[in-house]
mmCIF file of C-alpha atoms in Angstrom:
data_model
loop_
_atom_site.group_PDB
_atom_site.id
_atom_site.type_symbol
_atom_site.label_atom_id
_atom_site.label_comp_id
_atom_site.label_asym_id
_atom_site.label_seq_id
_atom_site.Cartn_x
_atom_site.Cartn_y
_atom_site.Cartn_z
ATOM 1 C CA MET L 166 -27.294 -33.641 -14.135
ATOM 2 C CA ASN L 167 -30.744 -33.005 -12.709
ATOM 3 C CA THR L 168 -32.011 -29.818 -11.060
ATOM 4 C CA PRO L 169 -30.718 -29.696 -7.464
ATOM 5 C CA LYS L 170 -33.393 -30.691 -4.991
ATOM 6 C CA ASN L 171 -31.844 -28.814 -2.066
ATOM 7 C CA ILE L 172 -30.731 -25.205 -2.577
ATOM 8 C CA ALA L 173 -29.524 -22.704 0.009
ATOM 9 C CA ILE L 174 -29.151 -18.950 -0.421
ATOM 10 C CA ILE L 175 -27.185 -16.350 1.529
ATOM 11 C CA MET L 176 -29.344 -13.296 0.800
ATOM 12 C CA ASP L 177 -26.653 -10.635 0.994
ATOM 13 C CA GLY L 178 -26.587 -7.015 -0.115
ATOM 14 C CA ASN L 179 -29.877 -5.504 1.080
ATOM 15 C CA GLY L 180 -28.184 -2.626 2.878
ATOM 16 C CA ARG L 181 -25.738 -1.878 0.087
ATOM 17 C CA TRP L 182 -28.564 -1.992 -2.445
ATOM 18 C CA ALA L 183 -30.426 0.628 -0.403
ATOM 19 C CA GLN L 184 -27.378 2.863 -0.098
ATOM 20 C CA LYS L 185 -26.861 2.678 -3.845
ATOM 21 C CA GLN L 186 -30.472 3.810 -4.254
ATOM 22 C CA ASN L 187 -29.929 6.658 -1.737
ATOM 23 C CA LYS L 188 -32.379 4.980 0.641
ATOM 24 C CA ASN L 189 -32.039 3.846 4.233
ATOM 25 C CA ARG L 190 -31.069 0.254 4.963
ATOM 26 C CA SER L 191 -34.587 -0.687 6.066
ATOM 27 C CA ALA L 192 -35.801 -0.054 2.500
ATOM 28 C CA GLY L 193 -33.308 -2.644 1.310
ATOM 29 C CA HIS L 194 -34.590 -5.221 3.771
ATOM 30 C CA LYS L 195 -38.186 -4.584 2.676
ATOM 31 C CA GLU L 196 -37.171 -5.040 -0.957
ATOM 32 C CA GLY L 197 -35.354 -8.215 0.016
ATOM 33 C CA VAL L 198 -38.625 -9.701 1.276
ATOM 34 C CA LYS L 199 -40.224 -9.031 -2.124
ATOM 35 C CA THR L 200 -37.312 -10.805 -3.805
ATOM 36 C CA LEU L 201 -37.664 -13.800 -1.499
ATOM 37 C CA LYS L 202 -41.329 -14.171 -2.495
ATOM 38 C CA LYS L 203 -40.361 -14.250 -6.181
ATOM 39 C CA ILE L 204 -37.553 -16.762 -5.636
ATOM 40 C CA VAL L 205 -39.730 -19.070 -3.522
ATOM 41 C CA LYS L 206 -42.267 -19.178 -6.372
ATOM 42 C CA ALA L 207 -39.535 -19.732 -8.964
ATOM 43 C CA ALA L 208 -37.974 -22.536 -6.906
ATOM 44 C CA ALA L 209 -41.337 -24.268 -6.591
ATOM 45 C CA ASP L 210 -41.933 -23.954 -10.334
ATOM 46 C CA LEU L 211 -38.495 -25.492 -10.980
ATOM 47 C CA LYS L 212 -39.403 -28.509 -8.807
ATOM 48 C CA VAL L 213 -36.860 -27.658 -6.113
ATOM 49 C CA GLU L 214 -37.844 -29.609 -2.999
ATOM 50 C CA SER L 215 -36.081 -27.589 -0.297
ATOM 51 C CA LEU L 216 -34.956 -23.947 -0.211
ATOM 52 C CA THR L 217 -33.015 -22.741 2.831
ATOM 53 C CA VAL L 218 -32.404 -19.007 3.227
ATOM 54 C CA TYR L 219 -30.157 -17.103 5.632
ATOM 55 C CA ALA L 220 -32.455 -14.458 7.129
ATOM 56 C CA PHE L 221 -30.719 -13.475 10.395
ATOM 57 C CA SER L 222 -27.461 -14.825 11.784
ATOM 58 C CA THR L 223 -26.272 -15.135 15.364
ATOM 59 C CA GLU L 224 -23.728 -12.449 14.444
ATOM 60 C CA ASN L 225 -26.391 -9.998 13.240
ATOM 61 C CA TRP L 226 -27.122 -9.006 16.844
ATOM 62 C CA LYS L 227 -23.935 -6.919 16.589
ATOM 63 C CA ARG L 228 -25.645 -4.529 14.169
ATOM 64 C CA PRO L 229 -27.104 -1.219 15.411
ATOM 65 C CA LYS L 230 -30.084 -1.795 17.706
ATOM 66 C CA ALA L 231 -32.430 0.161 15.442
ATOM 67 C CA GLU L 232 -31.636 -2.115 12.498
ATOM 68 C CA VAL L 233 -31.927 -5.285 14.601
ATOM 69 C CA ASP L 234 -35.300 -4.155 15.968
ATOM 70 C CA PHE L 235 -36.484 -3.409 12.440
ATOM 71 C CA LEU L 236 -35.403 -6.853 11.182
ATOM 72 C CA LEU L 237 -37.221 -8.600 14.039
ATOM 73 C CA THR L 238 -40.365 -6.567 13.408
ATOM 74 C CA LEU L 239 -40.122 -7.156 9.666
ATOM 75 C CA MET L 240 -39.859 -10.911 10.170
ATOM 76 C CA ARG L 241 -42.909 -11.005 12.433
ATOM 77 C CA ARG L 242 -44.940 -8.767 10.118
ATOM 78 C CA THR L 243 -43.928 -10.712 7.018
ATOM 79 C CA MET L 244 -44.967 -14.045 8.486
ATOM 80 C CA ARG L 245 -48.316 -12.657 9.560
ATOM 81 C CA ASN L 246 -49.001 -11.052 6.165
ATOM 82 C CA GLU L 247 -47.687 -13.847 3.946
ATOM 83 C CA VAL L 248 -48.824 -16.957 5.792
ATOM 84 C CA GLU L 249 -52.057 -17.438 3.820
ATOM 85 C CA GLU L 250 -50.366 -17.079 0.436
ATOM 86 C CA LEU L 251 -47.624 -19.526 1.429
ATOM 87 C CA LEU L 252 -50.216 -22.037 2.597
ATOM 88 C CA GLN L 253 -52.278 -21.678 -0.583
ATOM 89 C CA ASN L 254 -49.158 -22.233 -2.687
ATOM 90 C CA GLY L 255 -48.312 -25.477 -0.899
ATOM 91 C CA VAL L 256 -45.195 -24.163 0.868
ATOM 92 C CA LYS L 257 -44.114 -25.824 4.096
ATOM 93 C CA VAL L 258 -42.198 -23.458 6.382
ATOM 94 C CA ASN L 259 -39.562 -24.507 8.915
ATOM 95 C CA PHE L 260 -37.320 -22.341 11.068
ATOM 96 C CA ILE L 261 -33.810 -23.311 12.099
ATOM 97 C CA GLY L 262 -31.861 -21.440 14.735
ATOM 98 C CA ARG L 263 -31.923 -20.546 18.397
ATOM 99 C CA LYS L 264 -35.293 -19.323 19.673
ATOM 100 C CA ASP L 265 -34.211 -18.417 23.203
ATOM 101 C CA GLU L 266 -33.203 -14.851 22.267
ATOM 102 C CA LEU L 267 -36.393 -14.110 20.336
ATOM 103 C CA SER L 268 -39.487 -12.383 21.678
ATOM 104 C CA GLU L 269 -42.539 -14.370 22.699
ATOM 105 C CA ASN L 270 -44.565 -12.707 19.927
ATOM 106 C CA LEU L 271 -42.052 -13.754 17.263
ATOM 107 C CA ILE L 272 -41.866 -17.295 18.613
ATOM 108 C CA ASN L 273 -45.664 -17.486 18.483
ATOM 109 C CA GLU L 274 -45.644 -16.398 14.836
ATOM 110 C CA ILE L 275 -42.988 -19.019 14.058
ATOM 111 C CA ASP L 276 -44.935 -21.766 15.815
ATOM 112 C CA HIS L 277 -48.142 -20.715 14.037
ATOM 113 C CA ILE L 278 -46.766 -20.842 10.501
ATOM 114 C CA GLU L 279 -44.867 -24.099 11.129
ATOM 115 C CA LYS L 280 -47.968 -25.780 12.534
ATOM 116 C CA HIS L 281 -50.346 -24.664 9.776
ATOM 117 C CA SER L 282 -47.970 -25.438 6.903
ATOM 118 C CA LEU L 283 -46.888 -28.824 8.222
ATOM 119 C CA LYS L 284 -48.756 -30.900 5.608
ATOM 120 C CA ASN L 285 -47.748 -28.802 2.574
ATOM 121 C CA LYS L 286 -45.529 -30.646 0.106
ATOM 122 C CA LYS L 287 -44.836 -28.480 -2.963
ATOM 123 C CA LEU L 288 -41.752 -26.796 -1.477
ATOM 124 C CA THR L 289 -40.126 -26.693 1.940
ATOM 125 C CA LEU L 290 -38.869 -23.223 2.858
ATOM 126 C CA ASN L 291 -36.329 -23.371 5.680
ATOM 127 C CA ILE L 292 -35.728 -19.959 7.243
ATOM 128 C CA ALA L 293 -32.455 -19.697 9.151
ATOM 129 C CA PHE L 294 -33.195 -17.062 11.789
ATOM 130 C CA ASN L 295 -30.885 -16.376 14.719
ATOM 131 C CA TYR L 296 -28.844 -19.132 13.122
ATOM 132 C CA GLY L 297 -25.136 -19.926 13.088
ATOM 133 C CA GLY L 298 -23.469 -23.027 11.705
ATOM 134 C CA ARG L 299 -21.063 -23.311 14.623
ATOM 135 C CA ALA L 300 -23.890 -22.721 17.108
ATOM 136 C CA GLU L 301 -25.842 -25.560 15.484
ATOM 137 C CA ILE L 302 -22.919 -27.958 15.808
ATOM 138 C CA ILE L 303 -22.309 -26.936 19.430
ATOM 139 C CA ASP L 304 -25.993 -27.351 20.297
ATOM 140 C CA SER L 305 -25.961 -30.738 18.585
ATOM 141 C CA ALA L 306 -22.924 -31.819 20.615
ATOM 142 C CA LYS L 307 -24.768 -30.840 23.796
ATOM 143 C CA LYS L 308 -27.791 -32.934 22.743
ATOM 144 C CA ILE L 309 -25.516 -35.902 22.056
ATOM 145 C CA ALA L 310 -23.867 -35.527 25.461
ATOM 146 C CA GLU L 311 -27.286 -35.458 27.110
ATOM 147 C CA ALA L 312 -28.420 -38.507 25.129
ATOM 148 C CA TYR L 313 -25.242 -40.361 26.117
ATOM 149 C CA LYS L 314 -25.768 -39.407 29.764
ATOM 150 C CA ASN L 315 -29.280 -40.844 29.590
ATOM 151 C CA ASN L 316 -28.037 -44.051 27.911
ATOM 152 C CA GLU L 317 -29.948 -43.169 24.744
ATOM 153 C CA ILE L 318 -26.908 -43.472 22.465
ATOM 154 C CA LYS L 319 -23.538 -45.216 22.512
ATOM 155 C CA LEU L 320 -20.569 -43.260 21.243
ATOM 156 C CA ASP L 321 -19.347 -46.112 19.049
ATOM 157 C CA GLN L 322 -22.707 -45.969 17.265
ATOM 158 C CA LEU L 323 -22.347 -42.280 16.397
ATOM 159 C CA ASP L 324 -21.610 -41.573 12.743
ATOM 160 C CA GLU L 325 -22.328 -38.924 10.110
ATOM 161 C CA ASN L 326 -25.824 -40.248 9.501
ATOM 162 C CA ASN L 327 -27.160 -40.228 13.034
ATOM 163 C CA PHE L 328 -25.205 -37.095 14.004
ATOM 164 C CA SER L 329 -27.582 -35.306 11.624
ATOM 165 C CA ASP L 330 -30.461 -36.424 13.839
ATOM 166 C CA PHE L 331 -29.255 -33.972 16.480
ATOM 167 C CA LEU L 332 -29.116 -30.929 14.186
ATOM 168 C CA TYR L 333 -31.838 -28.261 14.281
ATOM 169 C CA ASN L 334 -33.863 -30.015 11.577
ATOM 170 C CA ARG L 335 -33.136 -33.680 10.968
ATOM 171 C CA GLN L 336 -35.205 -33.582 7.758
ATOM 172 C CA LEU L 337 -32.908 -30.986 6.171
ATOM 173 C CA GLN L 338 -30.870 -32.837 3.549
ATOM 174 C CA ASP L 339 -27.341 -31.959 2.421
ATOM 175 C CA VAL L 340 -27.228 -28.794 0.327
ATOM 176 C CA GLU L 341 -26.448 -29.418 -3.331
ATOM 177 C CA LEU L 342 -26.238 -25.793 -4.503
ATOM 178 C CA LEU L 343 -25.408 -22.832 -2.278
ATOM 179 C CA ILE L 344 -25.897 -19.369 -3.774
ATOM 180 C CA ARG L 345 -24.555 -16.141 -2.313
ATOM 181 C CA THR L 346 -25.505 -12.733 -3.611
ATOM 182 C CA GLY L 347 -23.744 -9.435 -2.954
ATOM 183 C CA GLY L 348 -20.257 -10.218 -4.261
ATOM 184 C CA ASP L 349 -18.636 -11.739 -1.168
ATOM 185 C CA MET L 350 -17.198 -15.255 -1.477
ATOM 186 C CA ARG L 351 -17.556 -16.924 1.889
ATOM 187 C CA LEU L 352 -20.009 -19.102 3.804
ATOM 188 C CA SER L 353 -20.358 -16.730 6.774
ATOM 189 C CA ASN L 354 -21.127 -19.540 9.221
ATOM 190 C CA PHE L 355 -24.088 -20.846 7.210
ATOM 191 C CA LEU L 356 -25.018 -24.548 7.119
ATOM 192 C CA LEU L 357 -21.450 -25.676 7.742
ATOM 193 C CA TRP L 358 -22.401 -29.324 8.241
ATOM 194 C CA GLN L 359 -25.006 -29.544 5.488
ATOM 195 C CA SER L 360 -22.835 -27.736 2.897
ATOM 196 C CA ALA L 361 -19.847 -30.077 3.106
ATOM 197 C CA TYR L 362 -20.228 -31.023 -0.585
ATOM 198 C CA ALA L 363 -22.339 -28.139 -1.839
ATOM 199 C CA GLU L 364 -21.532 -26.515 -5.148
ATOM 200 C CA LEU L 365 -20.907 -22.824 -4.473
ATOM 201 C CA TYR L 366 -22.244 -20.099 -6.743
ATOM 202 C CA PHE L 367 -21.409 -16.427 -6.160
ATOM 203 C CA THR L 368 -22.913 -13.419 -7.892
ATOM 204 C CA ASP L 369 -22.175 -9.703 -7.590
ATOM 205 C CA LYS L 370 -25.888 -8.901 -7.732
ATOM 206 C CA PHE L 371 -27.347 -7.563 -4.524
ATOM 207 C CA TRP L 372 -30.211 -9.677 -3.183
ATOM 208 C CA PRO L 373 -33.004 -7.188 -4.101
ATOM 209 C CA ASP L 374 -31.820 -7.375 -7.734
ATOM 210 C CA PHE L 375 -31.784 -11.193 -7.840
ATOM 211 C CA GLU L 376 -34.420 -12.527 -10.229
ATOM 212 C CA ALA L 377 -35.858 -15.895 -11.182
ATOM 213 C CA GLU L 378 -33.590 -15.789 -14.253
ATOM 214 C CA ASP L 379 -30.578 -15.576 -11.935
ATOM 215 C CA LEU L 380 -31.733 -18.665 -10.074
ATOM 216 C CA ILE L 381 -32.090 -20.490 -13.386
ATOM 217 C CA LYS L 382 -28.593 -19.349 -14.377
ATOM 218 C CA ALA L 383 -27.143 -20.725 -11.135
ATOM 219 C CA ILE L 384 -28.916 -24.046 -11.667
ATOM 220 C CA LYS L 385 -27.610 -24.256 -15.243
ATOM 221 C CA GLU L 386 -24.045 -23.801 -13.997
ATOM 222 C CA PHE L 387 -24.662 -26.437 -11.319
ATOM 223 C CA LYS L 388 -25.695 -28.899 -14.028
ATOM 224 C CA GLN L 389 -22.406 -28.331 -15.868
ATOM 225 C CA ARG L 390 -20.249 -29.225 -12.876
ATOM 226 C CA GLU L 391 -18.873 -32.689 -12.158
ATOM 227 C CA ARG L 392 -19.704 -33.892 -8.662
ATOM 228 C CA ARG L 393 -17.272 -36.633 -7.597
ATOM 229 C CA PHE L 394 -17.604 -36.489 -3.784
ATOM 230 C CA GLY L 395 -13.927 -37.421 -3.454
ATOM 231 C CA GLY L 396 -14.171 -40.285 -5.934
ATOM 232 C CA LEU L 397 -13.304 -40.631 -9.634
ATOM 233 C CA ASN L 398 -15.750 -40.383 -12.492
ATOM 234 C CA GLY L 399 -13.605 -40.154 -15.578
ATOM 235 C CA GLY L 400 -10.574 -42.341 -14.922
ATOM 236 C CA GLU L 401 -7.426 -42.680 -12.877
ATOM 237 C CA ASN L 402 -5.997 -39.382 -14.136
ATOM 238 C CA ASP L 403 -8.794 -37.370 -12.486
ATOM 239 C CA ALA L 404 -7.573 -35.014 -9.754
#
């Protein structure tokens, strides 16, 4: 089996990593950014085409205001500081999620990096920010209802293929390998539609401790799995 072209990562464990190091949670989030830079480079070197990371969920607004404010500031600062390096390394950056709750300054940073990286082709980095899988499906349903109202689509023409056209990013292909760090074994409302047939890989390592070697290990396990998509590969006795 070939290296998966589309990988998604739930970057979990920044806060717990910091607590284990007797540091505040913000230190863990800063370290998590450093890890993301390393993994983006490793993914590009491994010829991965698309890497989608869970940076901030729609549920993360429930966290203490000080931590939420820090995460928003960190995202804006990171984009501003890292944009040139990402562009030089051929990384195309897309954001998926709801923008309406974000500040104008953050939206401007998002628009800037998306616009200037549009033609890059080495790796597409999709950043899920203020994202929720259920929210994406609900927003897509609203777009379909509006399209139907405007006679732009007929309901009997709607199927799995063109439903994807109404998601946040129609270019985002189905996830082949979904990795979650931090020890928890759940999707946490991440890419529910796109991960329908994803191979799931869980590790106890906190995100700041995740290395390129861990990504390679996950890919090696992916290659050992049999992907049947509901069909049979080996014979009629297959489950």
